[in-house]
């Protein structure tokens, strides 16, 4: 893939991954399965590795999970809760072992000893004990700040409120997984159904929902349990120097640890342990989605250290998701916000991974061709944990060849306009923009969404009603809606109508970057919208800018520049912007005080971060370097310009000193960024 293609792909992947991460971590409402997410994430990682200068400041590879939102209080992790890199095959486990040995260099033992643990599919949590008493509990959140869940955690019987014994630390932050065991989950669902309530779809979401309840009484009705697998800060206690011995210490305090943890030395033994766990998997009383492999020795862990998002000394092996066979009854087509036409498989309903599936996404035409899917085929579908399943392949049968291949629409299935395929891209697009009702609906939903105009009360159902009733044909029509029109709609009371008009009025003053996001320019998400508004300050300057002007904005490459220029050059869009202004949308100028200044240009200099910085966390430092045009890599080499070293800097510092790389501390970095 060349640079331009990578840039487009990254521009698509980043907002998509961020959206799914938010759906998964914050809203407990995943739309895609974990494996699809992991594959997309992996693709992004590879692209970013090949084109490090295309790493965007909003890339999910720079953070860990979704943020804390709800009415729960914040819970700060003194040491960030990290996430794990994934592996999907025994080869990747062998690679992981090889990397560990290579990174340890001369310090590597003959064969490394690992602990192989079940990867519980629950909700990550941290429990804080002070002098043996449970005093705090939080969800992982974004890794640094989660939500305070002490009130619900106190209702979980597996979690001791006091540690056993009298040799306990002054303070310890124990980490583990809160989950349902399957029997408890089923029993709870049976009780719910008996009471006329809806059964929960899967244990993970039900656990997340229960723990984040505001009312502990509701949580207490749900039979949650807990197992711990690690810890954060410890004060006033000397922990042993292997992970396995540390777990034994935790167990001695009465904390539940997993009874299936295994020790394994060398890659083959690790793979055997993973396979053993896999063979037990479906008979276990709880769900596991993989195995976590950790270097046992703490000194070796310390020598291996971390990369931005995860430790180098551990990896999560993901078991393949459950699969079933079913019939492909038809292929339908869906039109998205940017006009992309996505094929959708209509299936004979089948149970897979605990839910009934009747639809699956097929991504694009290339995928359908590659899989050579034909209506009437028996297909293998899989579903890993969450909602939208995928079609893996068609099962070979004699009649397959006699079935006609799937035909793709030559006109938009929603509005009948011609379709287009850009360059050699696999995606078919409706060319009718917002004149296509499907694009209009999706565009309106986006316009009203949180990160855009944030119009409360304008949800999917209402958008459909407004479009179907012909009241809204373009974005600006929203601001033409009258009270009389609104109350004439089904199920719209006078109070809701008033509230909506008020919300619309309120949205007119949204900052320029949000309005830009709301316009739905392809490949312009929140981060690019911010870059644009910070650079141009006014809608007039944006409208007057040329492609070259856009390409000059830091963070924007030639392809996105072209798109933005084309958007503003289109008379339909200019007309919409004028209409929005006439109707009162203010497109506020980015005032002096809101401008992010001090923009030094690090001119592509290469930084490596190591150790704990006193005030900035590593992601923050990385973001600021990237934003100033610098690059951040993971390892020190002759090409490194600066090593930013914090407390407990290890092998990287030694290496930098050997190579004569300039070593600076946080204050030095701040000074550089400020252009001092
Ligand atoms: S260790 C720095 N061990 O998987 C490593 N994590 O993708 C910290 N998880 O958020 C995690 N079972 O909540 C570890 N035996 C286990 C685990 C486990 C499940 C979760 C954990 C973490 C996620 C990592």
XYZ file of C-alpha atoms and ligand atoms in Angstrom:
700
model
C 0.000 0.000 0.000
C 1.401 3.417 -0.870
C 1.428 6.435 1.378
C -1.668 8.067 -0.079
C -3.692 4.872 0.216
C -2.422 4.383 3.774
C -3.485 7.900 4.657
C -7.032 7.287 3.449
C -7.213 3.954 5.204
C -5.936 5.484 8.452
C -8.434 8.317 8.107
C -11.167 5.680 7.934
C -9.839 3.336 10.575
C -9.156 5.856 13.325
C -12.668 7.309 13.685
C -14.219 3.874 13.165
C -12.079 2.285 15.873
C -12.703 5.202 18.211
C -16.432 4.912 17.672
C -16.410 1.171 18.358
C -14.206 1.636 21.389
C -16.687 4.162 22.768
C -19.611 1.851 22.013
C -17.840 -1.035 23.722
C -16.200 0.566 26.726
C -18.527 3.415 27.563
C -21.950 2.513 26.251
C -21.781 -1.288 26.623
C -23.379 -1.448 23.192
C -20.876 -2.997 20.820
C -21.823 -3.155 17.145
C -18.977 -5.377 16.011
C -17.354 -8.437 17.513
C -14.010 -8.300 19.297
C -12.179 -10.106 16.552
C -13.247 -7.647 13.859
C -12.148 -4.845 16.167
C -8.831 -6.544 16.864
C -8.174 -7.091 13.163
C -8.938 -3.455 12.338
C -6.741 -2.361 15.230
C -3.935 -4.584 14.035
C -4.241 -3.189 10.505
C -3.937 0.336 11.886
C -0.904 -0.623 13.965
C 0.835 -2.049 10.906
C 0.059 1.041 8.820
C 1.319 3.302 11.596
C 4.477 1.264 11.848
C 5.125 1.637 8.131
C 4.200 5.309 8.017
C 5.019 6.696 11.472
C 4.435 10.263 10.290
C 0.797 9.393 9.578
C 0.065 8.557 13.244
C -2.831 10.837 14.149
C -3.147 12.457 17.524
C -6.558 10.802 17.951
C -5.272 7.337 17.095
C -6.606 4.626 19.422
C -3.077 3.178 19.562
C -2.187 6.130 21.780
C -4.748 5.337 24.438
C -6.267 2.483 26.372
C -10.045 2.057 26.134
C -12.969 4.470 26.540
C -13.419 7.317 28.992
C -15.461 7.495 32.139
C -18.901 8.940 31.524
C -22.000 8.591 33.643
C -23.123 9.905 36.938
C -20.575 7.826 38.801
C -17.688 9.724 40.384
C -14.204 9.555 38.908
C -11.708 7.031 40.144
C -8.046 7.815 39.487
C -5.537 4.995 38.996
C -2.240 6.017 40.573
C -0.504 3.665 38.161
C -2.284 3.457 34.784
C -4.144 0.224 34.000
C -2.750 -1.010 30.747
C -4.061 -3.236 28.088
C -2.450 -6.191 26.309
C -1.246 -6.842 22.783
C -3.043 -9.750 21.101
C -1.861 -12.955 19.476
C -4.038 -15.219 17.348
C -1.858 -18.261 16.640
C 0.866 -20.449 18.099
C 3.314 -18.812 15.661
C 2.496 -15.434 17.140
C 3.144 -16.843 20.614
C 6.509 -18.142 19.428
C 7.212 -14.683 17.962
C 6.314 -13.113 21.295
C 8.761 -15.412 23.097
C 11.400 -14.623 20.457
C 10.867 -10.889 20.953
C 11.189 -11.225 24.723
C 14.461 -13.096 24.341
C 15.780 -10.644 21.783
C 14.830 -7.638 23.902
C 16.494 -9.157 26.941
C 19.677 -9.704 24.953
C 22.423 -11.034 27.153
C 20.100 -11.089 30.155
C 17.817 -13.658 28.512
C 17.739 -17.030 30.265
C 18.060 -20.262 28.255
C 14.270 -20.461 28.164
C 11.860 -17.963 29.682
C 9.312 -19.119 32.263
C 5.810 -17.753 31.787
C 2.518 -17.896 33.626
C -0.424 -18.812 31.374
C -3.731 -17.573 32.798
C -7.309 -17.777 31.597
C -8.365 -14.455 30.077
C -11.684 -13.795 31.735
C -14.227 -11.968 29.644
C -15.526 -9.579 32.253
C -15.010 -6.053 33.431
C -11.547 -4.910 34.550
C -11.506 -3.361 38.003
C -9.096 -2.084 40.618
C -9.685 -2.562 44.360
C -7.784 -0.454 46.850
C -7.044 -1.825 50.318
C -5.569 0.395 53.022
C -4.119 -1.463 56.004
C -6.170 -4.440 54.903
C -9.514 -2.686 54.500
C -11.287 -2.199 51.179
C -11.501 1.567 50.735
C -11.860 2.096 47.010
C -12.815 0.456 43.720
C -12.839 1.693 40.159
C -13.377 0.531 36.604
C -10.515 0.770 34.155
C -12.041 3.656 32.158
C -9.370 5.108 29.892
C -6.639 3.464 31.973
C -5.918 6.563 34.019
C -9.369 7.551 35.201
C -12.252 5.154 35.559
C -15.513 5.260 37.475
C -15.929 4.825 41.193
C -17.774 1.549 41.771
C -17.032 0.943 45.451
C -20.744 0.876 46.328
C -21.497 -1.994 43.935
C -18.198 -3.795 44.507
C -19.086 -4.058 48.191
C -22.027 -6.269 47.199
C -19.777 -8.863 45.504
C -19.231 -11.774 47.858
C -15.971 -12.961 46.289
C -14.380 -9.630 47.155
C -13.169 -9.541 50.769
C -13.830 -6.295 52.608
C -10.840 -7.113 54.825
C -7.620 -8.861 53.859
C -6.706 -11.911 55.941
C -3.673 -12.107 58.209
C -1.792 -9.321 59.915
C 1.074 -8.906 57.467
C -0.770 -6.728 54.962
C 0.476 -3.700 52.989
C -0.234 -0.119 54.052
C -1.887 0.214 50.691
C -2.371 -2.007 47.656
C -4.331 -1.598 44.429
C -5.425 -5.100 43.432
C -6.528 -5.633 39.838
C -8.743 -8.238 38.347
C -11.886 -9.070 36.475
C -15.480 -8.797 37.671
C -17.688 -11.295 35.855
C -20.727 -13.545 35.987
C -20.294 -17.231 36.302
C -22.534 -18.886 33.752
C -24.834 -20.638 36.222
C -25.443 -17.384 38.071
C -26.024 -15.607 34.779
C -28.588 -18.143 33.590
C -30.356 -18.212 36.945
C -30.545 -14.448 36.982
C -31.920 -14.405 33.431
C -34.528 -17.016 34.381
C -35.630 -14.828 37.303
C -35.780 -11.796 35.044
C -37.868 -13.560 32.424
C -40.198 -14.873 35.146
C -40.710 -11.288 36.290
C -41.467 -10.239 32.725
C -38.137 -8.460 32.271
C -35.795 -8.808 29.324
C -33.010 -11.399 29.554
C -29.464 -10.080 29.206
C -27.734 -10.982 25.954
C -24.288 -11.773 27.273
C -22.499 -11.988 30.619
C -19.913 -9.305 29.898
C -22.423 -6.567 29.133
C -24.618 -7.653 32.011
C -21.625 -7.479 34.382
C -20.649 -4.029 33.125
C -24.229 -2.847 33.561
C -24.494 -4.287 37.060
C -21.221 -2.838 38.313
C -22.017 0.609 36.960
C -25.443 0.710 38.577
C -25.946 3.752 40.705
C -28.103 1.752 43.087
C -26.133 -0.980 44.886
C -29.351 -2.858 45.645
C -29.817 -3.517 41.915
C -26.227 -4.738 41.616
C -26.619 -6.954 44.658
C -29.369 -8.918 42.885
C -26.918 -9.929 40.210
C -24.587 -12.736 41.239
C -21.246 -11.216 40.238
C -17.912 -12.644 41.151
C -14.254 -11.653 40.921
C -10.758 -13.007 40.329
C -7.565 -11.026 40.584
C -4.639 -11.222 38.188
C -2.316 -8.328 39.032
C -1.894 -5.206 41.111
C -0.931 -1.558 40.781
C 0.802 0.367 43.540
C 1.878 -1.353 46.789
C 3.109 0.530 49.829
C 4.701 -0.892 52.947
C 5.134 -4.435 51.721
C 7.925 -6.218 49.894
C 6.349 -8.340 47.147
C 8.203 -11.472 45.952
C 10.011 -11.284 42.632
C 7.905 -13.612 40.499
C 4.362 -13.059 39.285
C 3.315 -16.557 40.392
C 4.623 -15.996 43.928
C 2.902 -12.594 44.017
C -0.407 -14.240 43.135
C 0.127 -16.667 46.016
C 0.611 -13.714 48.367
C -2.663 -12.207 47.109
C -4.368 -15.563 47.617
C -2.971 -15.691 51.174
C -4.807 -12.452 51.907
C -8.047 -14.117 50.859
C -8.203 -12.613 47.365
C -9.534 -15.068 44.765
C -7.003 -15.980 42.074
C -7.603 -18.281 39.135
C -7.112 -21.956 39.951
C -6.263 -22.700 36.305
C -3.113 -20.577 36.101
C -0.251 -22.653 34.708
C 3.474 -22.246 34.611
C 5.265 -22.957 31.313
C 8.866 -22.619 30.214
C 9.610 -21.900 26.542
C 7.237 -21.218 23.643
C 6.243 -24.856 23.054
C 5.213 -25.360 26.652
C 3.263 -22.088 26.538
C 1.421 -23.245 23.422
C 0.670 -26.571 25.077
C -0.701 -24.766 28.151
C -2.874 -22.564 25.910
C -4.169 -25.649 24.088
C -4.890 -27.373 27.402
C -6.863 -24.384 28.611
C -8.644 -24.310 25.237
C -9.728 -27.916 25.711
C -11.231 -27.040 29.108
C -12.757 -23.848 27.863
C -16.279 -24.939 27.030
C -16.639 -26.908 30.239
C -15.667 -23.997 32.486
C -18.229 -22.384 34.783
C -17.366 -18.957 33.302
C -16.547 -17.481 29.905
C -12.963 -16.973 28.841
C -12.019 -15.423 25.530
C -8.353 -16.287 25.587
C -5.237 -16.886 27.628
C -2.882 -14.270 29.036
C 0.812 -15.147 28.867
C 3.094 -13.266 31.276
C 6.823 -13.414 31.921
C 7.028 -14.801 35.465
C 10.194 -13.083 36.653
C 9.614 -9.518 37.845
C 13.226 -8.419 37.120
C 12.807 -9.682 33.547
C 9.448 -7.863 33.311
C 11.190 -4.693 34.448
C 13.949 -5.137 31.886
C 11.381 -5.635 29.121
C 9.306 -2.596 30.098
C 6.332 -1.175 28.246
C 5.262 0.251 24.954
C 2.638 3.009 24.979
C -0.370 0.881 25.520
C 0.817 -2.419 26.904
C 3.649 -4.264 28.615
C 6.268 -5.976 26.453
C 6.321 -8.907 28.875
C 2.748 -10.103 28.340
C 0.423 -10.980 25.498
C -3.221 -12.024 25.213
C -3.848 -15.092 23.091
C -7.389 -14.948 21.689
C -9.196 -18.221 21.058
C -10.999 -18.373 17.744
C -14.642 -17.374 18.165
C -17.464 -19.925 17.987
C -18.739 -20.765 14.498
C -21.943 -22.290 13.130
C -23.336 -23.232 9.723
C -26.467 -21.634 8.330
C -28.167 -20.736 5.069
C -27.471 -17.530 3.139
C -31.024 -16.572 2.202
C -30.339 -13.243 0.494
C -27.881 -10.386 0.185
C -29.207 -6.894 0.874
C -27.550 -3.509 0.553
C -27.269 -0.713 3.107
C -26.337 2.885 2.373
C -24.231 4.713 4.990
C -23.552 8.353 5.784
C -20.868 8.831 3.157
C -22.899 6.925 0.594
C -20.905 3.713 1.019
C -23.068 0.788 -0.024
C -22.459 -2.217 2.215
C -23.683 -5.704 1.418
C -25.494 -7.435 4.272
C -26.067 -11.185 4.521
C -29.609 -12.244 5.418
C -29.325 -15.597 7.141
C -31.575 -18.365 8.312
C -31.647 -17.551 12.050
C -28.993 -19.562 13.911
C -27.720 -19.650 17.498
C -24.063 -18.777 17.818
C -22.139 -17.831 20.944
C -25.384 -17.611 22.887
C -27.425 -15.331 20.604
C -29.631 -15.752 17.559
C -28.149 -14.301 14.434
C -30.052 -13.470 11.260
C -27.858 -10.814 9.651
C -24.145 -10.400 9.124
C -22.114 -7.668 7.527
C -20.183 -8.492 4.357
C -18.036 -5.320 4.336
C -17.683 -4.801 0.583
C -17.972 -6.252 -2.876
C -14.409 -7.585 -2.887
C -15.136 -9.625 0.182
C -18.247 -11.154 -1.362
C -16.289 -11.991 -4.527
C -13.349 -13.347 -2.583
C -15.561 -15.605 -0.509
C -17.541 -16.362 -3.673
C -20.786 -16.223 -1.721
C -23.977 -17.143 -3.524
C -27.550 -16.993 -2.306
C -28.533 -20.541 -1.303
C -25.044 -21.414 -0.047
C -24.505 -22.825 3.391
C -22.147 -20.423 5.120
C -19.989 -20.511 8.232
C -20.662 -17.576 10.515
C -18.851 -16.607 13.675
C -19.511 -14.265 16.510
C -16.968 -13.285 19.123
C -18.691 -11.922 22.190
C -20.723 -9.101 20.728
C -23.432 -8.074 18.382
C -22.661 -8.094 14.650
C -21.376 -11.462 13.437
C -19.418 -12.123 10.271
C -19.509 -14.608 7.430
C -16.276 -16.597 7.328
C -16.726 -18.716 4.192
C -19.170 -20.696 2.125
C -19.284 -24.456 2.637
C -18.385 -26.267 -0.547
C -21.315 -28.139 -2.037
C -22.162 -29.530 -5.451
C -24.911 -27.029 -6.182
C -22.754 -23.979 -5.427
C -21.473 -23.636 -8.988
C -24.989 -23.663 -10.398
C -26.111 -20.745 -8.209
C -25.794 -17.275 -9.730
C -23.139 -14.998 -8.191
C -24.398 -12.046 -6.156
C -25.146 -9.064 -8.352
C -24.169 -5.653 -7.106
C -26.385 -2.654 -7.594
C -25.540 -0.293 -10.428
C -27.817 2.311 -8.912
C -28.301 3.241 -5.270
C -30.819 0.848 -3.693
C -32.294 3.747 -1.702
C -32.600 6.531 -4.254
C -31.794 5.043 -7.652
C -28.893 7.406 -8.375
C -25.805 6.164 -10.163
C -23.139 4.533 -8.022
C -19.452 5.195 -8.221
C -16.279 3.424 -7.276
C -13.265 5.610 -6.587
C -10.066 4.418 -8.185
C -9.612 0.760 -7.384
C -11.360 0.994 -4.036
C -13.660 -1.835 -3.108
C -16.371 0.505 -1.917
C -19.407 1.344 -4.009
C -20.884 4.727 -3.260
C -24.169 6.429 -3.976
C -23.350 9.708 -5.744
C -26.467 11.525 -4.657
C -25.024 12.924 -1.389
C -27.660 14.270 0.983
C -30.315 14.052 -1.702
C -30.269 10.286 -1.012
C -32.657 9.644 1.892
C -30.349 7.002 3.409
C -27.374 9.369 3.396
C -29.574 12.174 4.644
C -30.794 10.104 7.608
C -27.267 9.038 8.535
C -25.982 12.575 7.970
C -28.656 14.015 10.253
C -27.896 11.485 12.973
C -24.239 12.458 12.721
C -25.084 16.185 12.696
C -27.076 15.814 15.917
C -24.558 13.549 17.658
C -22.595 14.370 20.799
C -19.260 15.323 19.237
C -21.049 17.425 16.608
C -24.050 19.751 17.192
C -25.152 17.723 20.230
C -28.884 18.200 19.697
C -30.568 16.486 22.597
C -33.710 14.590 21.736
C -32.924 14.242 18.032
C -32.397 10.480 17.910
C -32.628 7.932 15.116
C -36.386 7.425 15.317
C -37.150 11.111 15.099
C -34.688 11.571 12.235
C -36.529 8.836 10.322
C -39.874 10.463 11.042
C -38.669 13.887 9.915
C -37.222 12.529 6.680
C -40.220 10.297 5.952
C -42.625 13.178 6.537
C -40.594 15.262 4.077
C -40.017 17.933 6.712
C -36.247 17.695 6.456
C -34.514 17.375 3.093
C -31.176 18.895 4.006
C -29.273 19.627 7.227
C -30.373 23.246 7.394
C -34.048 22.239 7.303
C -33.656 21.208 10.948
C -33.533 24.892 11.830
C -36.684 25.570 9.807
C -38.804 23.161 11.854
C -41.784 24.748 13.546
C -43.681 23.797 16.658
C -46.771 22.988 14.566
C -44.822 20.648 12.286
C -43.264 18.844 15.224
C -46.476 18.264 17.168
C -48.087 16.887 14.025
C -45.647 13.946 14.202
C -46.601 10.628 15.779
C -45.816 10.335 19.482
C -44.526 13.913 19.687
C -46.027 15.771 22.617
C -45.981 19.519 23.085
C -43.299 19.285 25.759
C -40.955 17.208 23.569
C -41.509 19.568 20.660
C -40.618 22.553 22.828
C -37.552 20.785 24.171
C -36.354 19.911 20.700
C -36.762 23.485 19.470
C -34.818 24.636 22.493
C -32.056 22.081 21.872
C -31.848 23.211 18.237
C -31.599 26.822 19.339
C -28.843 25.925 21.790
C -26.878 24.071 19.123
C -26.572 27.196 16.963
C -23.697 28.471 19.076
C -21.517 25.346 18.966
C -17.807 26.033 18.434
C -16.496 26.109 14.880
C -14.730 22.748 15.191
C -17.968 21.027 16.205
C -19.892 22.607 13.361
C -17.171 21.409 10.992
C -17.441 17.902 12.407
C -21.219 18.106 12.040
C -21.047 18.968 8.333
C -19.897 15.398 7.780
C -17.032 16.067 5.380
C -15.627 12.678 4.468
C -12.539 11.745 6.511
C -12.937 14.843 8.692
C -13.535 13.605 12.226
C -13.240 15.540 15.445
C -9.431 15.752 15.406
C -9.169 17.005 11.819
C -12.018 19.441 12.413
C -10.064 20.823 15.350
C -6.876 21.114 13.296
C -8.820 22.961 10.583
C -10.543 25.371 12.929
C -7.306 26.049 14.807
C -5.587 26.870 11.551
C -8.233 28.955 9.798
C -10.227 30.408 12.730
C -13.295 31.366 10.642
C -15.708 29.700 8.244
C -14.965 32.411 5.697
C -11.255 31.618 5.751
C -12.087 27.931 5.364
C -14.433 28.558 2.459
C -11.806 30.666 0.697
C -8.914 28.231 1.216
C -7.358 26.229 -1.609
C -6.243 22.625 -1.644
C -2.677 23.762 -1.013
C -3.791 25.837 1.961
C -5.433 22.735 3.445
C -2.388 20.598 2.743
C -0.348 23.125 4.730
C -2.266 22.380 7.933
C -0.288 20.183 10.294
C -1.889 16.765 10.571
C -3.581 16.961 7.163
C -2.169 15.050 4.214
C -2.748 15.618 0.489
C -5.692 13.245 0.200
C -7.714 14.738 3.015
C -6.735 18.224 1.800
C -8.203 17.370 -1.588
C -11.430 16.153 -0.018
C -11.856 19.212 2.166
C -11.153 21.497 -0.789
C -13.673 19.605 -2.913
C -16.246 19.895 -0.137
C -15.936 23.656 0.135
C -15.840 24.072 -3.645
C -19.156 22.269 -4.118
C -21.933 24.843 -4.635
C -24.413 22.587 -2.802
C -22.260 22.672 0.294
C -21.669 26.407 0.016
C -25.425 26.847 -0.239
C -25.941 24.730 2.888
C -23.386 26.730 4.849
C -25.060 29.986 3.784
C -28.460 28.574 4.717
C -27.244 27.465 8.135
C -25.840 30.933 8.774
C -29.036 32.646 7.667
C -30.965 30.400 10.030
C -28.797 31.459 12.943
C -25.992 28.904 13.199
C -23.169 31.132 14.322
C -19.953 29.374 13.194
C -18.124 31.281 15.960
C -14.653 32.548 15.166
C -11.892 30.794 17.117
C -10.957 33.651 19.446
C -7.435 34.640 20.381
C -7.748 32.931 23.775
C -8.894 29.612 22.285
C -6.003 29.313 19.902
C -3.417 26.744 20.719
C -0.190 28.674 20.478
C 3.488 28.104 21.024
C 3.532 25.923 17.930
C 7.139 24.907 17.644
C 7.965 22.651 14.757
C 10.031 19.684 15.828
C 10.621 18.995 12.144
C 10.333 15.229 12.296
C 12.912 14.762 15.046
C 12.695 11.344 16.613
C 11.881 10.920 20.321
C 11.881 7.876 22.544
C 10.106 7.956 25.909
C 11.138 5.860 28.871
C 10.439 5.640 32.594
C 7.773 7.503 34.526
C 7.618 11.242 33.937
C 6.813 13.337 37.025
C 3.618 15.028 35.795
C 2.919 14.083 32.195
C 1.840 10.605 31.373
C 3.503 8.899 28.461
C 0.536 9.179 26.101
C 0.275 12.861 26.832
C 3.977 13.367 26.113
C 3.660 11.375 22.909
C 0.642 13.371 21.780
C 2.386 16.655 22.405
C 5.476 15.583 20.491
C 3.380 14.365 17.568
C 1.294 17.518 17.586
C 4.480 19.578 17.322
C 5.614 17.603 14.299
C 8.004 15.238 16.071
C 8.061 11.461 15.839
C 7.947 8.926 18.644
C 9.404 5.460 18.312
C 9.682 2.568 20.726
C 13.367 1.839 20.737
C 16.599 3.787 20.864
C 18.799 3.704 17.769
C 21.312 5.920 16.017
C 18.352 7.701 14.420
C 16.956 8.789 17.807
C 17.338 12.524 18.426
C 16.143 12.642 22.043
C 15.498 10.157 24.792
C 12.994 11.582 27.273
C 13.799 9.757 30.483
C 11.691 9.697 33.630
C 12.030 7.866 36.901
C 13.080 4.210 36.727
C 14.371 4.536 33.162
C 16.108 1.256 32.335
C 17.848 -0.304 29.375
C 16.848 2.469 26.975
C 18.733 5.000 29.008
C 21.850 2.831 28.979
C 21.526 2.365 25.227
C 21.013 6.097 24.628
C 24.105 6.878 26.663
C 26.091 4.309 24.701
C 24.966 5.800 21.387
C 25.444 9.365 22.530
C 21.752 10.223 22.098
C 20.713 13.451 23.875
C 18.898 12.564 27.095
C 16.374 15.067 28.471
C 13.854 14.973 31.308
C 10.249 16.168 31.368
C 11.288 19.759 32.023
C 13.616 19.556 29.046
C 10.792 18.282 26.866
C 8.450 21.026 28.027
C 11.125 23.588 27.202
C 11.628 22.089 23.732
C 7.883 22.109 23.068
C 7.670 25.707 24.171
C 10.434 26.546 21.709
C 12.877 27.622 24.426
S -3.105 -8.807 33.141
C -0.528 -5.176 32.145
N -4.414 -11.068 33.335
O -7.673 -8.290 29.721
C -1.372 -6.380 32.106
N -5.492 -9.242 32.311
O -6.397 -6.736 27.312
C -2.628 -6.195 32.845
N -7.797 -9.698 31.601
O -7.826 -5.032 30.804
C -3.629 -7.228 32.648
N -7.867 -11.785 32.303
O -8.922 -6.656 32.327
C -4.442 -9.800 32.917
N -5.457 -13.116 33.608
C -5.488 -11.862 33.198
C -6.637 -11.312 32.579
C -6.595 -9.991 32.139
C -8.537 -10.799 31.715
C -8.238 -8.441 30.991
C -7.798 -7.238 31.765
C -7.195 -6.278 30.783
C -7.437 -6.944 29.476
C -6.168 -6.812 28.648
